[in-house]
GROMACS .gro file of C-alpha atoms in nm:
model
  194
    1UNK     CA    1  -2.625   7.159  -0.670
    2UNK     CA    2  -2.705   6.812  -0.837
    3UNK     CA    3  -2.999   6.645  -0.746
    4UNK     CA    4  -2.891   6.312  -0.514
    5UNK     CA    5  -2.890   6.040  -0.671
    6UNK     CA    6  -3.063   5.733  -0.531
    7UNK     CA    7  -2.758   5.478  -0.544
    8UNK     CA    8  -2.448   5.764  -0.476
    9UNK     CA    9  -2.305   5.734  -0.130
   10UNK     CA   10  -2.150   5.997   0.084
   11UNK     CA   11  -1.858   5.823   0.246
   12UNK     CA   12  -1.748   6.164   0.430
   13UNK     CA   13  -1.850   6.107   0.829
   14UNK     CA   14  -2.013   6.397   0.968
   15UNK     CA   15  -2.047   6.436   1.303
   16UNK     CA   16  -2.377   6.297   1.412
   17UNK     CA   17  -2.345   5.990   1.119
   18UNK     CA   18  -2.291   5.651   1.359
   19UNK     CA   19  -1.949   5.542   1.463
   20UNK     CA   20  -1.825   5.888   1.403
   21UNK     CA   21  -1.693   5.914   1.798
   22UNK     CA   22  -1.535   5.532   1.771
   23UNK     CA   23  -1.320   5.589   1.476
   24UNK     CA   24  -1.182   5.967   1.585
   25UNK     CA   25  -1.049   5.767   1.939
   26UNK     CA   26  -0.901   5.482   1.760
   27UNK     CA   27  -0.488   5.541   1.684
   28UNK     CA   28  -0.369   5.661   1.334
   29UNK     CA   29  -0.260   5.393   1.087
   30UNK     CA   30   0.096   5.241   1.141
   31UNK     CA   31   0.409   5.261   0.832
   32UNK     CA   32   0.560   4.969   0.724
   33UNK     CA   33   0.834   5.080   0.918
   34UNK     CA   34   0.727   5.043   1.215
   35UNK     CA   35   0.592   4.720   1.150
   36UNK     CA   36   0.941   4.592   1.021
   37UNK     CA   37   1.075   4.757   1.347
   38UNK     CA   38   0.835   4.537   1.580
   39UNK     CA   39   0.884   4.227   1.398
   40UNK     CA   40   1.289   4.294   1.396
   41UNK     CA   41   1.217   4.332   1.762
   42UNK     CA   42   0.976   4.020   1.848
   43UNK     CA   43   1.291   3.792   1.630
   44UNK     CA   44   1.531   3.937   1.855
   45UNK     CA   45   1.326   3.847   2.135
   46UNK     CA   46   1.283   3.470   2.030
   47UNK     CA   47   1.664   3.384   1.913
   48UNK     CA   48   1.776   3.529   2.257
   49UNK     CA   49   1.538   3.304   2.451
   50UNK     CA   50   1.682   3.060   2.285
   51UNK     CA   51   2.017   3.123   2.350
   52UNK     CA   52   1.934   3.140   2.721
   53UNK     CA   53   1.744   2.861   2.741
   54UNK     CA   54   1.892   2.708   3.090
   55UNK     CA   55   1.669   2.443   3.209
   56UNK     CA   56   1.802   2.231   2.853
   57UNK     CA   57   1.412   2.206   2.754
   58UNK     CA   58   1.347   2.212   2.360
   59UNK     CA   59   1.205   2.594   2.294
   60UNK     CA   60   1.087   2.473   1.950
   61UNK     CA   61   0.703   2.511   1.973
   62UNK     CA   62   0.501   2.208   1.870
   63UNK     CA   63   0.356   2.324   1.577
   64UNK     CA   64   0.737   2.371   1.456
   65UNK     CA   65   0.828   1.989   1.566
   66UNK     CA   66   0.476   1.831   1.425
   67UNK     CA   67   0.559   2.070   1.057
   68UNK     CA   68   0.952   1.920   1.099
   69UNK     CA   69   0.807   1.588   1.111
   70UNK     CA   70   0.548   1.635   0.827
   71UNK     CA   71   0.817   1.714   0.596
   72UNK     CA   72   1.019   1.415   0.754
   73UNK     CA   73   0.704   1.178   0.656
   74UNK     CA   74   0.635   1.315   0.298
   75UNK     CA   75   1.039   1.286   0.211
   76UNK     CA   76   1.021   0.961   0.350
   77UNK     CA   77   0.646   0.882   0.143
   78UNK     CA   78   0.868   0.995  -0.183
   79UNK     CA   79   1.164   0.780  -0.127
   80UNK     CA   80   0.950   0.492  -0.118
   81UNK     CA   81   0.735   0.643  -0.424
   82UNK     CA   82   1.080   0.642  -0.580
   83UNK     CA   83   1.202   0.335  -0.477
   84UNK     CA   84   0.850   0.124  -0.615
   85UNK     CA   85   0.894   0.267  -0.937
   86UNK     CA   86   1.140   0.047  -1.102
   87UNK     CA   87   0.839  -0.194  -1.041
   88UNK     CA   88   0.584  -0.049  -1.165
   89UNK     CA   89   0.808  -0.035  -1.518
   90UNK     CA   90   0.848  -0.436  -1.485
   91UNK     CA   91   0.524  -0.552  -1.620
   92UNK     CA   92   0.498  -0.327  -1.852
   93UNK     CA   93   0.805  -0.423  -2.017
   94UNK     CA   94   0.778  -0.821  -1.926
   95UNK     CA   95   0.462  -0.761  -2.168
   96UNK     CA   96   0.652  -0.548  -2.438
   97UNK     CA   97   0.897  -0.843  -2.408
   98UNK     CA   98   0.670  -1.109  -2.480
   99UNK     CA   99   0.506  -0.915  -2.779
  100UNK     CA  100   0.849  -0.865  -2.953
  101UNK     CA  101   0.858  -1.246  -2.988
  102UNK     CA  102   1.156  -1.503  -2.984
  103UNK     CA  103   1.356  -1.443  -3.336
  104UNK     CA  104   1.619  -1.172  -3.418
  105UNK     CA  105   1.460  -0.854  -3.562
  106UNK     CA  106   1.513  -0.501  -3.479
  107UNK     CA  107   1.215  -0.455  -3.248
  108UNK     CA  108   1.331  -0.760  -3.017
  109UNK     CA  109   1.679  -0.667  -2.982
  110UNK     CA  110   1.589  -0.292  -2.923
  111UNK     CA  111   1.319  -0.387  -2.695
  112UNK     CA  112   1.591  -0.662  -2.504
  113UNK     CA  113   1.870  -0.368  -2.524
  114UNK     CA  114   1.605  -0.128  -2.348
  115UNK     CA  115   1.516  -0.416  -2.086
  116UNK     CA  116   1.892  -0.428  -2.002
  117UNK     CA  117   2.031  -0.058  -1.980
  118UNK     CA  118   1.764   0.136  -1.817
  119UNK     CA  119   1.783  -0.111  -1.494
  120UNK     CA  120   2.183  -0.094  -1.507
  121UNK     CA  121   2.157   0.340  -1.568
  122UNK     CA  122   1.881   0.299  -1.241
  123UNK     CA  123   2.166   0.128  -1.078
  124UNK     CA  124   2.439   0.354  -1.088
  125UNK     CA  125   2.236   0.633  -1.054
  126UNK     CA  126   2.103   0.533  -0.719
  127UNK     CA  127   2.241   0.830  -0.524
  128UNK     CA  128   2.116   1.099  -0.755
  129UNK     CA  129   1.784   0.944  -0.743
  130UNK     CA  130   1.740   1.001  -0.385
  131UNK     CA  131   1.911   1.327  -0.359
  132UNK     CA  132   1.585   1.517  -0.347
  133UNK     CA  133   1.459   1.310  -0.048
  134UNK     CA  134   1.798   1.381   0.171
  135UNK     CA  135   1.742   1.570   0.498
  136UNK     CA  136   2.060   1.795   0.595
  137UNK     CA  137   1.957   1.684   0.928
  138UNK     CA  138   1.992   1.283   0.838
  139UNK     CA  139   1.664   1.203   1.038
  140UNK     CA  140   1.471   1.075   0.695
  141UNK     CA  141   1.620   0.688   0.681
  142UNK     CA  142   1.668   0.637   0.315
  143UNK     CA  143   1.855   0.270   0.318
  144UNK     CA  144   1.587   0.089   0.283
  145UNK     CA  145   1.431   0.278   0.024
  146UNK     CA  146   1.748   0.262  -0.131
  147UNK     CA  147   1.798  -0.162  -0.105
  148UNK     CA  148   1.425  -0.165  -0.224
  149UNK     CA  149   1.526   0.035  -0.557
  150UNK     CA  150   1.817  -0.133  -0.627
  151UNK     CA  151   1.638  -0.445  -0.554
  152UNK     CA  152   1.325  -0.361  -0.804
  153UNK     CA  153   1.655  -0.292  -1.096
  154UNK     CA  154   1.778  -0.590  -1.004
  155UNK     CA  155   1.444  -0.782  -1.095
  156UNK     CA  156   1.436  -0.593  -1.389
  157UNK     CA  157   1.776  -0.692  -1.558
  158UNK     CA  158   1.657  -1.002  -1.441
  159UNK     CA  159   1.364  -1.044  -1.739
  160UNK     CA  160   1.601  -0.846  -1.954
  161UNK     CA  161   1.864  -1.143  -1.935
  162UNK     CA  162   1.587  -1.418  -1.908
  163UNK     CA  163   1.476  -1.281  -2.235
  164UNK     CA  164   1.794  -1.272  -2.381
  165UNK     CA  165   1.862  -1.613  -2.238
  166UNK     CA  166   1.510  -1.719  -2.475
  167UNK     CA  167   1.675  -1.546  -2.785
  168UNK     CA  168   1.972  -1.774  -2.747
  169UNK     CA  169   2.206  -1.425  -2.685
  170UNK     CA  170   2.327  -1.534  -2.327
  171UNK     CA  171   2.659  -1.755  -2.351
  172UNK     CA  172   2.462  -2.069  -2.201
  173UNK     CA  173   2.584  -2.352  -2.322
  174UNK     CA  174   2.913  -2.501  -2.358
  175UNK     CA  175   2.873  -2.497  -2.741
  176UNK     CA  176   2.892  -2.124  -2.665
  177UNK     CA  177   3.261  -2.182  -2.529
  178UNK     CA  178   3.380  -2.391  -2.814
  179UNK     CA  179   3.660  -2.156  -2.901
  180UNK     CA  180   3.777  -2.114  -2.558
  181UNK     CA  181   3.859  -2.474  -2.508
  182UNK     CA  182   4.189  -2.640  -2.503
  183UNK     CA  183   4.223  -2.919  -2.716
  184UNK     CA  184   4.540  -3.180  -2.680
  185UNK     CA  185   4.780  -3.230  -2.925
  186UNK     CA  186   4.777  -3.604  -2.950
  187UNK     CA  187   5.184  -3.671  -3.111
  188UNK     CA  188   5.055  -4.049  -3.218
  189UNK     CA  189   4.797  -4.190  -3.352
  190UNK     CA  190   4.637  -4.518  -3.455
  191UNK     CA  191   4.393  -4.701  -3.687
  192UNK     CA  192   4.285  -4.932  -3.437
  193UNK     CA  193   4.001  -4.765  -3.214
  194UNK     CA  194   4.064  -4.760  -2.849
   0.00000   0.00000   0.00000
């Protein structure tokens, strides 16, 4: 026989080792079957009492309810997250604005055409922005994060057409509706001034 090591270990239990009576009276170890039986069993238990639920009480435990309504808050925390960021996007731009100056070049107008689309794609795609934040229930109240986004686009094309307005690319002035004006056919005239 080998000599015994110092740091080897004998994990057999003999009979007079501690703990050896203990572990003989405890049960054997359970299959996953069984455990999949039990739980089958304890589901079956809980949809049927709440089926028969007669006294009209909610059976939902609290810890259900207080989860539902986390989940309620943090969609309701991200439709607002959504609905500020339109704003966040508005000084930045205001500033990218200003540096692109007054005159025609490519920058400007590129800058100006940016300024004006992405509020009116943020428009129409108001419902697919929020889509993620719906509840199937209908208890997360998204219309005002919904007024606030389209209100936040709304400011935006707002310094996209005030800059325009500075580049002299807005119809303003009634020099800018020359061509649509009628002018009268006068059938006599005169050399004497009026």
């Amino acid at each position: 026989m080998s000599p015994k090591r110092r740091w080897s270990v004998n994990l057999k239990l003999q009979d007079n080792d501690v703990g050896y009576t203990a572990l003989q009276k405890m049960p054997s170890i359970c299959d996953m079957r069984l455990v999949q039986s039990v739980e089958k069993e304890l589901e079956a238990k809980s949809s049927y009492s709440v089926k028969d639920d007669s006294t009209g009480s909610n059976s939902i435990s609290a810890a259900e309810n207080k989860q539902a309504m986390a989940i309620r808050a943090r969609k309701q925390s991200k439709a607002m997250s959504i609905a500020i960021s339109p704003g966040k996007q508005i000084a930045m731009n205001g500033f990218m604005l200003w540096m692109s100056g007054k005159h025609l070049n490519i920058f400007s107008i590129s800058i100006t055409t940016m300024a004006i689309m992405n509020p009116v794609k943020g428009i129409l795609s108001v419902p697919n922005a929020f889509r993620s934040c719906e509840d199937p229930d209908g208890k997360v109240d998204l219309t005002s994060s919904k007024a606030l986004f389209l209100l936040m686009n709304l400011a935006w094309l707002g310094v996209g057409l005030y800059k325009m307005a500075t580049m002299k690319l807005l119809p303003l002035t009634s020099a800018d509706w020359e061509g649509s004006v009628v002018w009268k056919h006068v059938m006599e005239t005169s050399s004497i001034p009026p």
